[in-house]
mmCIF file of C-alpha atoms and ligand atoms in Angstrom:
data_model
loop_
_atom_site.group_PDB
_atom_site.id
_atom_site.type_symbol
_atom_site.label_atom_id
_atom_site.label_comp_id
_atom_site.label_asym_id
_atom_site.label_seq_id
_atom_site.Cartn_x
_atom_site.Cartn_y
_atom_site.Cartn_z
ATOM 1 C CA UNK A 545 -17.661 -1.155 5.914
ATOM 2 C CA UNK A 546 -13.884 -1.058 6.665
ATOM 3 C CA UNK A 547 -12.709 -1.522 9.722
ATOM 4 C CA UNK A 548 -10.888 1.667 11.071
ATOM 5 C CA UNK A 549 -8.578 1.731 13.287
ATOM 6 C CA UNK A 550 -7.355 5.380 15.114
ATOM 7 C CA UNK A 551 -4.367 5.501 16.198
ATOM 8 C CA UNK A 552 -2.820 8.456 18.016
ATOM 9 C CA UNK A 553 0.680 8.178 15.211
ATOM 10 C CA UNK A 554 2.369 7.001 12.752
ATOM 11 C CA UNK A 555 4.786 4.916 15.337
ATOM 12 C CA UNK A 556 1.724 2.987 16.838
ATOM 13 C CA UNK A 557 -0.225 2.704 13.251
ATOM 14 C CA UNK A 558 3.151 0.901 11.935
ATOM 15 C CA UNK A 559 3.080 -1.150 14.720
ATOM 16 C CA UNK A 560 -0.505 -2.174 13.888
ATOM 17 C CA UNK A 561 0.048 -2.924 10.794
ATOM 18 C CA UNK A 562 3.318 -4.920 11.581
ATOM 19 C CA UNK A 563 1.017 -7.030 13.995
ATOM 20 C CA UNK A 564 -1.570 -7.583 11.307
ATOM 21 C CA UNK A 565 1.385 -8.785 8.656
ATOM 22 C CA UNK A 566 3.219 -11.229 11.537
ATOM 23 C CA UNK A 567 0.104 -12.806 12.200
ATOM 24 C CA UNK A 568 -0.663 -13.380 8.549
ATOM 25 C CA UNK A 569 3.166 -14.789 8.084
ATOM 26 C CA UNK A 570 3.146 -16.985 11.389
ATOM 27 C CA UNK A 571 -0.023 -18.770 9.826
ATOM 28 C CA UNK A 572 1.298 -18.949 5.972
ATOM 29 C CA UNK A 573 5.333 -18.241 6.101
ATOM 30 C CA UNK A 574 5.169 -18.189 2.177
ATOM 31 C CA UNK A 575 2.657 -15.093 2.093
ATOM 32 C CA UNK A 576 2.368 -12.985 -0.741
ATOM 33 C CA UNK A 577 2.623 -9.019 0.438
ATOM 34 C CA UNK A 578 1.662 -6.321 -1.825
ATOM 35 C CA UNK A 579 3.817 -3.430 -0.834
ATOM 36 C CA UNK A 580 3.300 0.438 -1.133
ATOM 37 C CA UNK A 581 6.406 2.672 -1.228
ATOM 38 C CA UNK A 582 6.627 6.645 -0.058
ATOM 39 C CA UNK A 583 6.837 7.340 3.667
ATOM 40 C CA UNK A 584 3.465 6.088 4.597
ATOM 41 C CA UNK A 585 4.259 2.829 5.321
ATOM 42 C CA UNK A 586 7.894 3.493 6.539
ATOM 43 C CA UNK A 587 7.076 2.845 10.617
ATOM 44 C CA UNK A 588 5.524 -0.441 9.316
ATOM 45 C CA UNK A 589 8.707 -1.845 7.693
ATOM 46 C CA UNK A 590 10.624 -0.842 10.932
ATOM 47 C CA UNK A 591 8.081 -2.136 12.972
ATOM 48 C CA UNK A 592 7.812 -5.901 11.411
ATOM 49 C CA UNK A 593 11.413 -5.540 11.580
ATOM 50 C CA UNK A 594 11.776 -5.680 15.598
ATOM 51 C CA UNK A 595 9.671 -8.275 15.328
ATOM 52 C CA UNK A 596 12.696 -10.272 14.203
ATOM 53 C CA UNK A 597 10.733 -12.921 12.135
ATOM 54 C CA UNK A 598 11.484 -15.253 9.511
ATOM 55 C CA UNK A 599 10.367 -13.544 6.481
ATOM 56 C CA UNK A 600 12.723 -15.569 4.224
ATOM 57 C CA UNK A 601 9.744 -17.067 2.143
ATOM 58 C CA UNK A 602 7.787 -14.313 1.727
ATOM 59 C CA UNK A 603 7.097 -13.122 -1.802
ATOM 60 C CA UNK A 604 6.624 -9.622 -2.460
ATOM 61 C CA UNK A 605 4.638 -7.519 -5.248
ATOM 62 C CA UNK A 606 5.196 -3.774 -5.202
ATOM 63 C CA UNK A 607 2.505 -2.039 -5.872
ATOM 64 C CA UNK A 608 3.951 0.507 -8.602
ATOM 65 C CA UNK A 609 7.264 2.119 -10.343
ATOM 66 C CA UNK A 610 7.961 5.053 -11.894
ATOM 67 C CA UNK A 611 8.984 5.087 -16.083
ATOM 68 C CA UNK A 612 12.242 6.061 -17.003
ATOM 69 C CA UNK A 613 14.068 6.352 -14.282
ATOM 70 C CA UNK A 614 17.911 4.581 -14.580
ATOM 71 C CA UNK A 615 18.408 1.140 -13.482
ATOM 72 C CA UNK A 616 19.997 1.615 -9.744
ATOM 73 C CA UNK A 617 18.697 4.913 -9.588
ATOM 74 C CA UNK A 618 17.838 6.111 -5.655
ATOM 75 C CA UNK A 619 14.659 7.084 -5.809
ATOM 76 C CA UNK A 620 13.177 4.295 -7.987
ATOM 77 C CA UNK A 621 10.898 2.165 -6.559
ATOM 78 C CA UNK A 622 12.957 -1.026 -7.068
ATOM 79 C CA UNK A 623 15.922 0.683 -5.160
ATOM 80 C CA UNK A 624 13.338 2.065 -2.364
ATOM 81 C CA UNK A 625 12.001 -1.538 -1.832
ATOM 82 C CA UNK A 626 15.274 -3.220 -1.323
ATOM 83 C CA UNK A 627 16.726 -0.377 0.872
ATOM 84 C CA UNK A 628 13.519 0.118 3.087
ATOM 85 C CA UNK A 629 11.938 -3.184 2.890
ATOM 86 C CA UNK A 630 13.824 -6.388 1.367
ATOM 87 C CA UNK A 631 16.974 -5.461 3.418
ATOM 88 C CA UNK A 632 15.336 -4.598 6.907
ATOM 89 C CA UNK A 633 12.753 -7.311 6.866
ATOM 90 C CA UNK A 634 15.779 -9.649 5.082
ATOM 91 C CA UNK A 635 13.168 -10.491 2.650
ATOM 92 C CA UNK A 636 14.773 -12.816 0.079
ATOM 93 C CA UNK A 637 15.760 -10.450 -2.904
ATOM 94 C CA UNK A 638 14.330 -13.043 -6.304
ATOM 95 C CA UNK A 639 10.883 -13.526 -3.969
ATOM 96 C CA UNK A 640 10.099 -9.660 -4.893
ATOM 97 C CA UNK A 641 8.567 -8.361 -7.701
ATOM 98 C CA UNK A 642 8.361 -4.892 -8.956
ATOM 99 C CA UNK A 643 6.169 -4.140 -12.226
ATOM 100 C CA UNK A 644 8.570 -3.735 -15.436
ATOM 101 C CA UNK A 645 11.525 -5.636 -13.755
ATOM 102 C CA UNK A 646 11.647 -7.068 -16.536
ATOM 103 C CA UNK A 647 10.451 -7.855 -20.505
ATOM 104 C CA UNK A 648 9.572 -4.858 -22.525
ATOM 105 C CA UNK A 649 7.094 -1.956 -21.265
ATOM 106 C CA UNK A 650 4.667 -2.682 -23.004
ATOM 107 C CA UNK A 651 4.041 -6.014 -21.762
ATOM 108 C CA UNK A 652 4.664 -5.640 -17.878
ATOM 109 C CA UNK A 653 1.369 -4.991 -17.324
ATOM 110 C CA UNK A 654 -0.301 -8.054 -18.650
ATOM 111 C CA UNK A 655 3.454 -9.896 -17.103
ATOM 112 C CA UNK A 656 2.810 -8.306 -13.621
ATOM 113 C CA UNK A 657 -0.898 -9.684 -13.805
ATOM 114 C CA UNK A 658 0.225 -13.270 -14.562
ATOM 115 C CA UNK A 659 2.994 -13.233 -12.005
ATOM 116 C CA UNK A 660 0.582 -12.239 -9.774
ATOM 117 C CA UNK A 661 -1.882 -15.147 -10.546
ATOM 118 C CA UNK A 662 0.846 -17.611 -10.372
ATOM 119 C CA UNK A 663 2.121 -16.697 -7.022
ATOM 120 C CA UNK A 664 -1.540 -17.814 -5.720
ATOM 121 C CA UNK A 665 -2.670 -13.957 -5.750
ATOM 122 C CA UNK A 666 -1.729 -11.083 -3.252
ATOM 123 C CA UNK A 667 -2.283 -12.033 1.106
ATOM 124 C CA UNK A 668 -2.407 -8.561 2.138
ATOM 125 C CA UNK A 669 -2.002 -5.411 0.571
ATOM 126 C CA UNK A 670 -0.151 -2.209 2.134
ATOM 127 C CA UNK A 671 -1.596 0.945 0.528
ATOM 128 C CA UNK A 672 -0.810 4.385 1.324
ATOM 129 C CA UNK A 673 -3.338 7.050 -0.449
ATOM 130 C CA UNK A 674 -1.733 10.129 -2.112
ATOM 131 C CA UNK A 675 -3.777 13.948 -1.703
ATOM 132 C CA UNK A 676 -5.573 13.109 -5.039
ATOM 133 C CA UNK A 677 -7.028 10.010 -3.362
ATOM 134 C CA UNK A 678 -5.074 7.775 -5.514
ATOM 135 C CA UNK A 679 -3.998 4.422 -4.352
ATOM 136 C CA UNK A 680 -0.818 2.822 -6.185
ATOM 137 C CA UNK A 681 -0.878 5.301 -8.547
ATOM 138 C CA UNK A 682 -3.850 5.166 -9.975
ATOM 139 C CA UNK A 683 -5.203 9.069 -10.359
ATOM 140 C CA UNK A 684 -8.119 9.703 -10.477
ATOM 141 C CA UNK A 685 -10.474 8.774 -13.331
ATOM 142 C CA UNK A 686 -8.853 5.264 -13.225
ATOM 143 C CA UNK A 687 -10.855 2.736 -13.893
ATOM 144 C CA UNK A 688 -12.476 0.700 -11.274
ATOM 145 C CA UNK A 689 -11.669 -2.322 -12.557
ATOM 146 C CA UNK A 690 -8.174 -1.475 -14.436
ATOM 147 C CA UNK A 691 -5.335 -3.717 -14.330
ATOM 148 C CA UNK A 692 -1.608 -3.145 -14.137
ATOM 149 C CA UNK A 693 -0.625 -0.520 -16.605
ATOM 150 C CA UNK A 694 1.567 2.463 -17.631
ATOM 151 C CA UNK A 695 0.041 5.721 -15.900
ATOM 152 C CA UNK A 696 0.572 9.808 -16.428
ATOM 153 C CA UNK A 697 1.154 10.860 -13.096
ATOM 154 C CA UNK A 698 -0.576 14.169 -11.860
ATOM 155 C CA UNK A 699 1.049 17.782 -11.070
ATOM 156 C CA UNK A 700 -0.102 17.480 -7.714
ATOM 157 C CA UNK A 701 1.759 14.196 -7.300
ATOM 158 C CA UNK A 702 4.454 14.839 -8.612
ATOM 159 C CA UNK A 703 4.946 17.939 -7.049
ATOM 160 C CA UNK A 704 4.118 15.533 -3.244
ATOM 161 C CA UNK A 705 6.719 13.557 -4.339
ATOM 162 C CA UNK A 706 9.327 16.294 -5.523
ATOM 163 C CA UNK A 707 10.969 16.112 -2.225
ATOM 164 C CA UNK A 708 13.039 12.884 -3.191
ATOM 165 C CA UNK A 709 14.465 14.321 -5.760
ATOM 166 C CA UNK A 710 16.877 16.886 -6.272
ATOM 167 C CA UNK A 711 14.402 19.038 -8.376
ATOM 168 C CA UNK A 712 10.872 18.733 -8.946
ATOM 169 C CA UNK A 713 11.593 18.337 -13.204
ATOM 170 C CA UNK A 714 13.524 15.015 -12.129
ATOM 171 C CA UNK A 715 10.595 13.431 -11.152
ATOM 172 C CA UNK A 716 8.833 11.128 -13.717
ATOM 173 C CA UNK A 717 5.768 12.214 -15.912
ATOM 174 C CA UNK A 718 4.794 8.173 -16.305
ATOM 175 C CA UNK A 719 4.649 5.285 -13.810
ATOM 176 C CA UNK A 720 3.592 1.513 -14.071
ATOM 177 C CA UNK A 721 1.188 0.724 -11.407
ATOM 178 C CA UNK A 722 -1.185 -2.185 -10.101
ATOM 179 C CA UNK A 723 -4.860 -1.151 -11.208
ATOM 180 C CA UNK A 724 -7.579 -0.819 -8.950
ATOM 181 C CA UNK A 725 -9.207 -3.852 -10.152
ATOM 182 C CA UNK A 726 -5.597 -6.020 -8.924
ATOM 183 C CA UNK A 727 -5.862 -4.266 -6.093
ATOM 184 C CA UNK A 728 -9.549 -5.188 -5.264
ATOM 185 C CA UNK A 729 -7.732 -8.955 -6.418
ATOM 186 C CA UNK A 730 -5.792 -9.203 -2.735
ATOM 187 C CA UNK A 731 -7.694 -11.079 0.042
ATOM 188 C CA UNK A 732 -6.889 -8.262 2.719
ATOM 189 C CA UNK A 733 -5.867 -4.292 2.208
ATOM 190 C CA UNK A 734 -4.671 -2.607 4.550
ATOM 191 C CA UNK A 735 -5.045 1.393 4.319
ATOM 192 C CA UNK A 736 -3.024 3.629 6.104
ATOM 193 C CA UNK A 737 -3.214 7.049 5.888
ATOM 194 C CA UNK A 738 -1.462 9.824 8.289
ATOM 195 C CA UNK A 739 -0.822 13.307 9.019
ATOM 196 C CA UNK A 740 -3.627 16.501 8.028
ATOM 197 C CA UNK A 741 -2.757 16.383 4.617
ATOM 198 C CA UNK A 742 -4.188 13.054 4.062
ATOM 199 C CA UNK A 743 -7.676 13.708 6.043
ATOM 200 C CA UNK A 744 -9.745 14.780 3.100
ATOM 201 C CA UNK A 745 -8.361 12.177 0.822
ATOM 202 C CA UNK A 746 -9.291 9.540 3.490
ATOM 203 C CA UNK A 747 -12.706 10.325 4.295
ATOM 204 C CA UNK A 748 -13.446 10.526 0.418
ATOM 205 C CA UNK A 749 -12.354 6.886 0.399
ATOM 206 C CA UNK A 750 -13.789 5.509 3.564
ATOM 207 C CA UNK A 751 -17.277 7.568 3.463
ATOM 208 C CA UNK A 752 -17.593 8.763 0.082
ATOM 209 C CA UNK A 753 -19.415 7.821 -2.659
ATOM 210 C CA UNK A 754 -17.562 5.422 -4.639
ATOM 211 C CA UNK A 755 -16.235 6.885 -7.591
ATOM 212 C CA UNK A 756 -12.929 7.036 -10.207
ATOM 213 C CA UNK A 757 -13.101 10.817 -9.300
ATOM 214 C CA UNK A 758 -11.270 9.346 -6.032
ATOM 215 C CA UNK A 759 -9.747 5.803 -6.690
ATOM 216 C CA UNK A 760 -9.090 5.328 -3.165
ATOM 217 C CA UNK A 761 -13.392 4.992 -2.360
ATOM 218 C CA UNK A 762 -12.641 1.584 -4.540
ATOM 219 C CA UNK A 763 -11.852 -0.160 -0.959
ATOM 220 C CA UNK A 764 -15.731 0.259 -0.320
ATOM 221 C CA UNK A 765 -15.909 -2.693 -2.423
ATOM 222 C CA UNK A 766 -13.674 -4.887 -1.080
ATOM 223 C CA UNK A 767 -15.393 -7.204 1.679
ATOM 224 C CA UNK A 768 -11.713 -7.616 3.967
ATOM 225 C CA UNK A 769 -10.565 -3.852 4.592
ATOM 226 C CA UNK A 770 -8.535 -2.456 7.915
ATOM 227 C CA UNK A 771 -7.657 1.088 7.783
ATOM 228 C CA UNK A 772 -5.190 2.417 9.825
ATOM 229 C CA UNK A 773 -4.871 6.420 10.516
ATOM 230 C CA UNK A 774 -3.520 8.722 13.147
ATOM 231 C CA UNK A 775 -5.892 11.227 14.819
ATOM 232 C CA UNK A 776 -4.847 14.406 11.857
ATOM 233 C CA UNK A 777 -5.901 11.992 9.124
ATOM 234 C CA UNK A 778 -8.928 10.688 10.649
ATOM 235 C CA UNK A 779 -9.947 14.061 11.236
ATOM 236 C CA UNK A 780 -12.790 14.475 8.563
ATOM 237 C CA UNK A 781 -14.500 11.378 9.211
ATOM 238 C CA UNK A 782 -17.825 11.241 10.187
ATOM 239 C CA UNK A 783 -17.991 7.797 11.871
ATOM 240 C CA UNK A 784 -15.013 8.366 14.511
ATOM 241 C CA UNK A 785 -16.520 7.572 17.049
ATOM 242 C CA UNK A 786 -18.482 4.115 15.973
ATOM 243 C CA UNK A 787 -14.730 3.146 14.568
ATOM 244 C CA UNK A 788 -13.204 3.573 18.209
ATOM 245 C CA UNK A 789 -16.009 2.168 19.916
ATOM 246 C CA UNK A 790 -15.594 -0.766 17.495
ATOM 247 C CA UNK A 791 -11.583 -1.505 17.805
ATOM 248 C CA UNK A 792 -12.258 -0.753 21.884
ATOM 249 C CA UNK A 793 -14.828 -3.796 22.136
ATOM 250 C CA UNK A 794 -13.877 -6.449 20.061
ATOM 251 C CA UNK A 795 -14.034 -9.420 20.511
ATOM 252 C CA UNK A 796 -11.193 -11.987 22.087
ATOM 253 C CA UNK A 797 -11.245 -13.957 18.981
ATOM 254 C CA UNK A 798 -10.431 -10.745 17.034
ATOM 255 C CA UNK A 799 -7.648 -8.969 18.893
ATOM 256 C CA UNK A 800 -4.940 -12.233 18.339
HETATM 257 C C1 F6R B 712 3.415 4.171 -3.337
HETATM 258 C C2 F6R B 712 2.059 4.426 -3.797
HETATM 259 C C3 F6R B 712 1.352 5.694 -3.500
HETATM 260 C C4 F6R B 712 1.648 6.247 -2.121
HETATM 261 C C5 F6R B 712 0.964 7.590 -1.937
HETATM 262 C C6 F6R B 712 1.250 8.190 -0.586
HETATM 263 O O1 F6R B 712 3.826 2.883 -3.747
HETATM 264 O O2 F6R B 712 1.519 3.597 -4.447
HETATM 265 O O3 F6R B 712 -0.033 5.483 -3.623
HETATM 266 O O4 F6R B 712 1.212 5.332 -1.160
HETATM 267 O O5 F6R B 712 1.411 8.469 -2.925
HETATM 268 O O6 F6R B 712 2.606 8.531 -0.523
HETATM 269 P P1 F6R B 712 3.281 8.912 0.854
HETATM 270 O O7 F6R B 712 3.203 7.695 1.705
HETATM 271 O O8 F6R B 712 4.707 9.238 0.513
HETATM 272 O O9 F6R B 712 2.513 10.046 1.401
#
């Protein structure tokens, strides 16, 4: 079972999940971070940045990108990450990967895999989870075990993510995105997941049965899980109270 962790907002989730990434980065400075973009994981970034550590070695694997967006454009995911996350954190710009950065389409998958491999595979993952339960962007009736790939991204998502563009035809009908089988690859995910909007989506993942129907359940299978929600996303879940009981008693050796 995942270990959940409710948190009253987004401010003190971030700061969670800064806390979990500094003490990963104090013990390996050279981590490899898989990194989610939208504005789930926004108060993270800013938190870890306070912290003021040297994140200079740090390699970086965003999790997805959208398909035919400009070079340079705003809103594309390899803009988003230097703005909100290289430049904060100073991250160093040629340690971060985004899939497609470079080669031909139809090989970043397969290149995004190997890169992946070679950099000793992904520390800890960030994920945020979209209202169709996706993770990355991997909508549902992905595979469980799929690899990085070129995606059709739902109506529903694209209409969530609408408001970063000027118009909701501007934003992309295709992304590249880690699969949920890369995803399962990373030797810690961290879920977080806030606001109402996000509290049926959540429980599917957490409690559900796991299923393609809602990619997110796919963290059921990973044995290293922490997911971090505010009090409106946690809403539907039916094990609150064990998963405050649990964070309020652990152990010394667990709260470093
Ligand atoms: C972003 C990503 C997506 C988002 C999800 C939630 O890289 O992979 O899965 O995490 O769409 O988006 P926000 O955080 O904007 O609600």
């Amino acid at each position: 079972m995942a270990e959940v962790v409710i948190v009253k907002d987004s401010i003190e989730g971030g700061s969670v999940a800064a806390g979990l990434i500094a003490r990963l980065v104090r013990r390996k400075p050279d981590a490899v971070l898989g990194l989610a973009t939208g504005s789930t994981p926004l108060s993270t970034w800013q938190a870890l940045a306070k912290l003021n550590l040297d994140l200079s070695k740090v390699r970086g694997f965003a999790l997805d990108e959208y398909v035919g967006l400009p070079v340079g454009h705003p809103q594309s995911y390899r803009s988003v990450i230097s703005r909100e996350v290289v430049g904060p954190l100073r991250l160093t710009p040629e340690f971060v990967r985004v899939p497609a950065d470079s080669g031909p389409l139809e090989t970043a998958g397969d290149d995004y895999e190997q890169a992946i491999r070679d950099a000793g595979g992904v520390d800890l993952q960030v994920l945020g989870i979209g209202r169709t339960g996706h993770i990355g962007f991997n909508e549902p009736g992905s595979s469980l075990a799929s690899l990085t790939r070129v995606k059709t991204l739902t109506e529903a998502t694209r209409t969530d993510n609408a408001r970063f563009f000027d118009s909701p035809d501007q934003v992309p009908t295709h992304c590249i995105t880690q699969g949920l089988g890369t995803i399962l690859r990373a030797k810690h995910l961290v879920l977080l997941a806030f606001g109402a909007a996000k509290a049926p989506a959540l429980a599917g993942a957490v409690e559900g049965p796991v299923t393609s129907s809602l990619p997110g359940s796919v963290i059921q299978l990973h044995p290293n899980v922490t997911v971090i929600a505010d009090e409106a996303a946690a809403a539907e879940l039916k094990f609150a109270d064990y998963y405050r009981n649990a964070w309020n008693s652990r152990l010394d050796w667990e709260r470093d």
